[in-house]
PDB file of C-alpha atoms and ligand atoms in Angstrom:
ATOM      1  CA  MET A  11     139.886  92.036 121.940  1.00 69.00           C
ATOM      2  CA  ASP A  12     139.777  93.921 125.225  1.00 89.00           C
ATOM      3  CA  LEU A  13     137.429  91.978 127.548  1.00 93.00           C
ATOM      4  CA  LYS A  14     136.719  95.062 129.656  1.00 93.00           C
ATOM      5  CA  LYS A  15     135.561  96.931 126.597  1.00 94.00           C
ATOM      6  CA  VAL A  16     133.177  94.085 125.724  1.00 96.00           C
ATOM      7  CA  SER A  17     131.905  93.973 129.318  1.00 96.00           C
ATOM      8  CA  LYS A  18     131.198  97.713 129.271  1.00 96.00           C
ATOM      9  CA  TYR A  19     129.445  97.382 125.942  1.00 97.00           C
ATOM     10  CA  LEU A  20     127.274  94.507 127.223  1.00 98.00           C
ATOM     11  CA  SER A  21     126.440  96.521 130.368  1.00 97.00           C
ATOM     12  CA  PHE A  22     125.438  99.444 128.198  1.00 97.00           C
ATOM     13  CA  ILE A  23     123.085  97.497 125.922  1.00 98.00           C
ATOM     14  CA  LEU A  24     121.709  95.140 128.610  1.00 98.00           C
ATOM     15  CA  ARG A  25     121.202  97.727 131.349  1.00 97.00           C
ATOM     16  CA  HIS A  26     120.751 101.100 129.760  1.00 96.00           C
ATOM     17  CA  GLN A  27     120.276 101.424 126.016  1.00 97.00           C
ATOM     18  CA  PRO A  28     119.227  98.266 124.169  1.00 98.00           C
ATOM     19  CA  ASP A  29     117.565 100.641 121.664  1.00 97.00           C
ATOM     20  CA  SER A  30     120.950 101.942 120.599  1.00 97.00           C
ATOM     21  CA  ILE A  31     121.411  98.758 118.526  1.00 97.00           C
ATOM     22  CA  GLY A  32     117.714  97.991 118.012  1.00 97.00           C
ATOM     23  CA  LEU A  33     117.751  95.232 120.629  1.00 97.00           C
ATOM     24  CA  GLU A  34     114.678  94.244 122.603  1.00 96.00           C
ATOM     25  CA  LEU A  35     114.930  92.882 126.134  1.00 97.00           C
ATOM     26  CA  SER A  36     112.322  90.535 127.588  1.00 97.00           C
ATOM     27  CA  ASP A  37     110.407  91.706 130.671  1.00 96.00           C
ATOM     28  CA  GLU A  38     113.027  89.966 132.803  1.00 95.00           C
ATOM     29  CA  GLY A  39     115.927  91.621 130.967  1.00 97.00           C
ATOM     30  CA  TRP A  40     116.990  88.730 128.708  1.00 97.00           C
ATOM     31  CA  ALA A  41     118.409  89.314 125.224  1.00 98.00           C
ATOM     32  CA  ASP A  42     119.047  86.770 122.496  1.00 98.00           C
ATOM     33  CA  ILE A  43     122.810  86.253 122.100  1.00 98.00           C
ATOM     34  CA  ASN A  44     122.706  85.677 118.352  1.00 98.00           C
ATOM     35  CA  GLU A  45     120.641  88.835 117.954  1.00 98.00           C
ATOM     36  CA  ILE A  46     123.224  90.851 119.900  1.00 98.00           C
ATOM     37  CA  ILE A  47     126.011  89.430 117.736  1.00 98.00           C
ATOM     38  CA  GLY A  48     124.101  90.249 114.540  1.00 97.00           C
ATOM     39  CA  LYS A  49     123.305  93.787 115.654  1.00 97.00           C
ATOM     40  CA  THR A  50     126.769  94.698 116.908  1.00 97.00           C
ATOM     41  CA  LYS A  51     128.477  96.559 114.120  1.00 94.00           C
ATOM     42  CA  LYS A  52     131.268  98.482 115.771  1.00 89.00           C
ATOM     43  CA  PHE A  53     133.437  95.427 116.504  1.00 92.00           C
ATOM     44  CA  LYS A  54     133.352  91.724 115.845  1.00 93.00           C
ATOM     45  CA  LEU A  55     131.494  90.017 118.647  1.00 95.00           C
ATOM     46  CA  THR A  56     131.388  86.220 118.864  1.00 95.00           C
ATOM     47  CA  LYS A  57     129.652  83.741 121.145  1.00 95.00           C
ATOM     48  CA  SER A  58     132.943  82.570 122.591  1.00 94.00           C
ATOM     49  CA  LEU A  59     134.005  86.152 123.347  1.00 95.00           C
ATOM     50  CA  ILE A  60     130.706  86.726 125.176  1.00 97.00           C
ATOM     51  CA  ASN A  61     131.148  83.471 127.102  1.00 96.00           C
ATOM     52  CA  THR A  62     134.675  84.469 128.125  1.00 96.00           C
ATOM     53  CA  VAL A  63     133.496  87.872 129.336  1.00 96.00           C
ATOM     54  CA  VAL A  64     130.664  86.318 131.349  1.00 97.00           C
ATOM     55  CA  GLU A  65     132.937  83.690 132.922  1.00 96.00           C
ATOM     56  CA  THR A  66     135.840  85.974 133.770  1.00 95.00           C
ATOM     57  CA  ASN A  67     133.859  89.027 134.815  1.00 91.00           C
ATOM     58  CA  ASP A  68     135.138  90.319 138.154  1.00 86.00           C
ATOM     59  CA  LYS A  69     131.689  91.152 139.476  1.00 88.00           C
ATOM     60  CA  LYS A  70     129.707  88.407 137.728  1.00 93.00           C
ATOM     61  CA  ARG A  71     127.646  91.091 136.051  1.00 95.00           C
ATOM     62  CA  PHE A  72     125.954  88.789 133.518  1.00 97.00           C
ATOM     63  CA  LEU A  73     124.031  85.535 133.419  1.00 96.00           C
ATOM     64  CA  ILE A  74     123.627  83.159 130.461  1.00 97.00           C
ATOM     65  CA  SER A  75     120.409  81.115 130.258  1.00 96.00           C
ATOM     66  CA  ASP A  76     120.555  77.353 130.836  1.00 96.00           C
ATOM     67  CA  ASP A  77     120.149  76.638 127.122  1.00 96.00           C
ATOM     68  CA  GLY A  78     122.966  79.065 126.286  1.00 95.00           C
ATOM     69  CA  SER A  79     120.861  81.192 123.963  1.00 97.00           C
ATOM     70  CA  LYS A  80     120.214  84.280 126.087  1.00 98.00           C
ATOM     71  CA  ILE A  81     122.076  86.722 128.302  1.00 98.00           C
ATOM     72  CA  LYS A  82     121.014  89.251 130.935  1.00 97.00           C
ATOM     73  CA  ALA A  83     122.646  91.697 133.337  1.00 97.00           C
ATOM     74  CA  ASN A  84     122.261  90.587 136.956  1.00 94.00           C
ATOM     75  CA  GLN A  85     121.628  94.143 138.179  1.00 91.00           C
ATOM     76  CA  GLY A  86     122.342  97.809 137.575  1.00 92.00           C
ATOM     77  CA  HIS A  87     119.597  98.535 135.033  1.00 94.00           C
ATOM     78  CA  SER A  88     118.174 101.926 134.221  1.00 93.00           C
ATOM     79  CA  VAL A  89     115.716 100.457 131.681  1.00 95.00           C
ATOM     80  CA  LYS A  90     112.640  98.911 133.236  1.00 92.00           C
ATOM     81  CA  VAL A  91     113.049  95.171 133.830  1.00 94.00           C
ATOM     82  CA  ASN A  92     111.614  92.790 136.365  1.00 93.00           C
ATOM     83  CA  LEU A  93     114.529  90.911 137.914  1.00 88.00           C
ATOM     84  CA  GLU A  94     112.070  88.729 139.864  1.00 86.00           C
ATOM     85  CA  LEU A  95     114.058  89.075 143.063  1.00 90.00           C
ATOM     86  CA  GLU A  96     112.492  87.988 146.326  1.00 92.00           C
ATOM     87  CA  ALA A  97     112.782  90.136 149.412  1.00 96.00           C
ATOM     88  CA  VAL A  98     115.214  88.610 151.930  1.00 96.00           C
ATOM     89  CA  THR A  99     116.457  89.452 155.410  1.00 98.00           C
ATOM     90  CA  PRO A 100     119.584  91.605 155.105  1.00 98.00           C
ATOM     91  CA  PRO A 101     122.710  91.403 157.273  1.00 98.00           C
ATOM     92  CA  ASN A 102     122.551  93.786 160.269  1.00 98.00           C
ATOM     93  CA  ILE A 103     124.893  96.265 158.617  1.00 98.00           C
ATOM     94  CA  LEU A 104     125.402  97.009 154.935  1.00 98.00           C
ATOM     95  CA  LEU A 105     127.765  99.537 153.384  1.00 98.00           C
ATOM     96  CA  HIS A 106     127.481 102.199 150.728  1.00 98.00           C
ATOM     97  CA  GLY A 107     130.468 103.893 149.153  1.00 98.00           C
ATOM     98  CA  THR A 108     129.938 107.272 147.603  1.00 98.00           C
ATOM     99  CA  ALA A 109     131.954 110.359 146.727  1.00 97.00           C
ATOM    100  CA  GLU A 110     132.583 113.341 148.976  1.00 97.00           C
ATOM    101  CA  ARG A 111     130.915 115.738 146.563  1.00 97.00           C
ATOM    102  CA  PHE A 112     127.528 114.023 147.039  1.00 98.00           C
ATOM    103  CA  LEU A 113     127.559 114.321 150.842  1.00 97.00           C
ATOM    104  CA  GLU A 114     125.555 117.500 151.214  1.00 97.00           C
ATOM    105  CA  SER A 115     122.746 116.143 149.097  1.00 98.00           C
ATOM    106  CA  ILE A 116     122.868 112.725 150.799  1.00 98.00           C
ATOM    107  CA  PHE A 117     122.650 114.309 154.256  1.00 97.00           C
ATOM    108  CA  THR A 118     119.529 116.153 153.074  1.00 97.00           C
ATOM    109  CA  GLN A 119     117.767 113.434 151.066  1.00 98.00           C
ATOM    110  CA  GLY A 120     119.313 110.175 152.243  1.00 98.00           C
ATOM    111  CA  LEU A 121     120.472 107.705 149.600  1.00 98.00           C
ATOM    112  CA  THR A 122     118.218 107.744 146.579  1.00 98.00           C
ATOM    113  CA  LYS A 123     118.372 105.469 143.572  1.00 95.00           C
ATOM    114  CA  GLN A 124     119.280 108.117 140.996  1.00 93.00           C
ATOM    115  CA  ARG A 125     118.796 106.615 137.533  1.00 89.00           C
ATOM    116  CA  ARG A 126     118.961 102.960 138.585  1.00 91.00           C
ATOM    117  CA  HIS A 127     116.137 100.796 139.978  1.00 89.00           C
ATOM    118  CA  HIS A 128     117.523 100.677 143.502  1.00 94.00           C
ATOM    119  CA  VAL A 129     120.156 101.995 145.852  1.00 97.00           C
ATOM    120  CA  HIS A 130     123.099  99.565 145.706  1.00 97.00           C
ATOM    121  CA  LEU A 131     124.714  98.373 148.931  1.00 98.00           C
ATOM    122  CA  SER A 132     127.578  95.998 149.598  1.00 96.00           C
ATOM    123  CA  LYS A 133     128.729  93.745 152.367  1.00 96.00           C
ATOM    124  CA  THR A 134     132.416  94.463 152.197  1.00 95.00           C
ATOM    125  CA  GLN A 135     134.279  97.691 152.794  1.00 96.00           C
ATOM    126  CA  LYS A 136     136.619  97.009 149.897  1.00 95.00           C
ATOM    127  CA  THR A 137     133.756  96.839 147.398  1.00 94.00           C
ATOM    128  CA  ALA A 138     131.967  99.866 148.846  1.00 96.00           C
ATOM    129  CA  ILE A 139     135.093 102.017 148.683  1.00 96.00           C
ATOM    130  CA  SER A 140     135.869 101.055 145.100  1.00 95.00           C
ATOM    131  CA  VAL A 141     132.253 101.825 144.113  1.00 95.00           C
ATOM    132  CA  GLY A 142     132.528 105.269 145.731  1.00 97.00           C
ATOM    133  CA  ALA A 143     135.929 105.956 144.195  1.00 97.00           C
ATOM    134  CA  ARG A 144     134.369 105.863 140.710  1.00 95.00           C
ATOM    135  CA  TYR A 145     132.958 109.333 141.367  1.00 96.00           C
ATOM    136  CA  GLY A 146     135.676 111.075 143.382  1.00 96.00           C
ATOM    137  CA  LYS A 147     137.161 110.938 146.848  1.00 97.00           C
ATOM    138  CA  PRO A 148     135.441 107.895 148.403  1.00 97.00           C
ATOM    139  CA  VAL A 149     133.334 108.161 151.551  1.00 97.00           C
ATOM    140  CA  LEU A 150     131.879 105.175 153.356  1.00 98.00           C
ATOM    141  CA  PHE A 151     128.458 104.919 155.000  1.00 98.00           C
ATOM    142  CA  LYS A 152     127.197 102.195 157.280  1.00 98.00           C
ATOM    143  CA  VAL A 153     123.532 101.432 156.715  1.00 98.00           C
ATOM    144  CA  ASP A 154     121.470 100.134 159.645  1.00 98.00           C
ATOM    145  CA  ALA A 155     119.874  97.428 157.527  1.00 98.00           C
ATOM    146  CA  LYS A 156     118.578  95.579 160.576  1.00 98.00           C
ATOM    147  CA  GLN A 157     116.488  98.552 161.714  1.00 98.00           C
ATOM    148  CA  MET A 158     115.343  99.290 158.172  1.00 98.00           C
ATOM    149  CA  HIS A 159     114.184  95.698 157.823  1.00 98.00           C
ATOM    150  CA  ILE A 160     112.319  95.918 161.156  1.00 98.00           C
ATOM    151  CA  ASP A 161     110.732  99.141 159.896  1.00 98.00           C
ATOM    152  CA  GLY A 162     109.435  97.348 156.789  1.00 98.00           C
ATOM    153  CA  TYR A 163     111.936  98.194 154.055  1.00 98.00           C
ATOM    154  CA  GLU A 164     112.425  95.369 151.559  1.00 97.00           C
ATOM    155  CA  PHE A 165     115.943  94.222 150.704  1.00 98.00           C
ATOM    156  CA  PHE A 166     116.933  92.171 147.667  1.00 96.00           C
ATOM    157  CA  LYS A 167     120.152  90.326 146.903  1.00 95.00           C
ATOM    158  CA  THR A 168     121.227  89.890 143.297  1.00 91.00           C
ATOM    159  CA  ALA A 169     122.849  86.766 141.859  1.00 86.00           C
ATOM    160  CA  ASN A 170     126.200  88.582 142.115  1.00 89.00           C
ATOM    161  CA  ASN A 171     125.823  89.542 145.777  1.00 90.00           C
ATOM    162  CA  VAL A 172     124.819  93.165 145.445  1.00 94.00           C
ATOM    163  CA  TRP A 173     122.212  94.291 147.989  1.00 97.00           C
ATOM    164  CA  LEU A 174     119.379  96.473 146.736  1.00 96.00           C
ATOM    165  CA  VAL A 175     116.882  98.686 148.531  1.00 97.00           C
ATOM    166  CA  ASP A 176     114.523 101.388 147.335  1.00 97.00           C
ATOM    167  CA  CYS A 177     116.103 104.200 149.374  1.00 98.00           C
ATOM    168  CA  VAL A 178     117.971 104.810 152.629  1.00 98.00           C
ATOM    169  CA  PRO A 179     116.617 107.713 154.705  1.00 98.00           C
ATOM    170  CA  VAL A 180     119.202 109.779 156.601  1.00 98.00           C
ATOM    171  CA  LYS A 181     118.341 108.310 160.002  1.00 98.00           C
ATOM    172  CA  TYR A 182     119.698 104.897 158.988  1.00 98.00           C
ATOM    173  CA  LEU A 183     123.020 106.287 157.741  1.00 98.00           C
ATOM    174  CA  ASP A 184     126.251 106.537 159.688  1.00 98.00           C
ATOM    175  CA  LYS A 185     129.257 108.102 157.968  1.00 97.00           C
ATOM    176  CA  VAL A 186     132.376 106.076 158.711  1.00 95.00           C
ATOM    177  CA  ASN A 187     135.297 108.127 157.378  1.00 80.00           C
TER     178      ASN A 187
HETATM  179  C1  LIG B   6     124.934 108.846 144.827  1.00 76.77           C
HETATM  180  C2  LIG B   6     128.584  99.579 139.798  1.00 76.77           C
HETATM  181  C3  LIG B   6     123.365 112.816 145.608  1.00 76.77           C
HETATM  182  C4  LIG B   6     125.387 107.453 145.160  1.00 76.77           C
HETATM  183  C5  LIG B   6     128.961  99.581 141.254  1.00 76.77           C
HETATM  184  C6  LIG B   6     126.259 107.158 143.950  1.00 76.77           C
HETATM  185  C7  LIG B   6     127.660  99.322 141.963  1.00 76.77           C
HETATM  186  C8  LIG B   6     123.394 110.538 145.724  1.00 76.77           C
HETATM  187  C9  LIG B   6     125.575 107.909 142.818  1.00 76.77           C
HETATM  188  C10 LIG B   6     126.634  99.831 140.996  1.00 76.77           C
HETATM  189  C11 LIG B   6     122.229 110.530 146.503  1.00 76.77           C
HETATM  190  C12 LIG B   6     124.764 106.996 141.921  1.00 76.77           C
HETATM  191  C13 LIG B   6     125.925 101.028 141.532  1.00 76.77           C
HETATM  192  C14 LIG B   6     121.648 111.773 146.818  1.00 76.77           C
HETATM  193  C15 LIG B   6     122.843 108.501 146.214  1.00 76.77           C
HETATM  194  N1  LIG B   6     122.243 112.891 146.374  1.00 76.77           N
HETATM  195  N2  LIG B   6     123.965 111.675 145.277  1.00 76.77           N
HETATM  196  N3  LIG B   6     120.537 111.862 147.551  1.00 76.77           N
HETATM  197  N4  LIG B   6     121.902 109.259 146.791  1.00 76.77           N
HETATM  198  N5  LIG B   6     123.755 109.262 145.560  1.00 76.77           N
HETATM  199  O1  LIG B   6     126.470 104.442 139.729  1.00 76.77           O
HETATM  200  O2  LIG B   6     125.824 102.805 144.011  1.00 76.77           O
HETATM  201  O3  LIG B   6     130.480  98.107 137.880  1.00 76.77           O
HETATM  202  O4  LIG B   6     123.963 104.822 140.019  1.00 76.77           O
HETATM  203  O5  LIG B   6     126.091 107.429 146.379  1.00 76.77           O
HETATM  204  O6  LIG B   6     129.920  98.627 141.546  1.00 76.77           O
HETATM  205  O7  LIG B   6     127.618 104.174 142.800  1.00 76.77           O
HETATM  206  O8  LIG B   6     128.335  98.959 136.951  1.00 76.77           O
HETATM  207  O9  LIG B   6     125.235 103.920 141.904  1.00 76.77           O
HETATM  208  O10 LIG B   6     127.553 107.659 144.131  1.00 76.77           O
HETATM  209  O11 LIG B   6     127.391  98.001 142.277  1.00 76.77           O
HETATM  210  O12 LIG B   6     128.534  96.561 137.680  1.00 76.77           O
HETATM  211  O13 LIG B   6     124.666 108.798 143.439  1.00 76.77           O
HETATM  212  O14 LIG B   6     127.330 100.173 139.808  1.00 76.77           O
HETATM  213  O15 LIG B   6     128.503  98.299 139.313  1.00 76.77           O
HETATM  214  O16 LIG B   6     125.668 106.273 141.156  1.00 76.77           O
HETATM  215  O17 LIG B   6     126.868 102.044 141.858  1.00 76.77           O
HETATM  216  P1  LIG B   6     125.319 104.829 140.584  1.00 76.77           P
HETATM  217  P2  LIG B   6     126.436 103.273 142.740  1.00 76.77           P
HETATM  218  P3  LIG B   6     128.994  97.956 137.873  1.00 76.77           P
END
């Protein structure tokens, strides 16, 4: 079984469309693992396959509960969940990778969260560029997180080291390449 395919499937049902298999997420985004297995019809999902995907996942996208019975996505949701993240002080600079074709709109509106809960930012250039490259020719922005923080914007850090903020107005953006 292709682990990437399972990871994409879990992202889809845990972040975007639990309804598609009749799954219900808790307010915090948890789903019962046995329920997922029972409701997955298009391929044979097992607990050990899920555990392998969670353990080997390049971005640590998922978390299994301490008792091993539940799973959630660490971030990236479009369905409403409360990830119970606490606002923390961000590094002075954070990065956002996007695609060239979005530039005009970004220079008008700033970074907006689109269909997710937050704008996603990263600490490393490598990550930001690969995120941007998913949509076309990658472009890198530096975000003046220090000034945003001083100005009262709240930043959150997920369990897998993604930085989240509600929006990034144009004045805090600096295009790098
Ligand atoms: C762009 C993946 C037009 C934004 C990644 C991005 C990340 C605008 C796209 C995570 C805009 C939204 C999130 C504006 C922002 N006008 N376009 N005003 N403001 N955009 O996928 O940050 O692999 O929702 O630049 O690694 O690309 O799924 O956000 O290009 O961590 O775990 O609109 O998804 O993680 O795209 O990626 P997305 P993202 P996973």
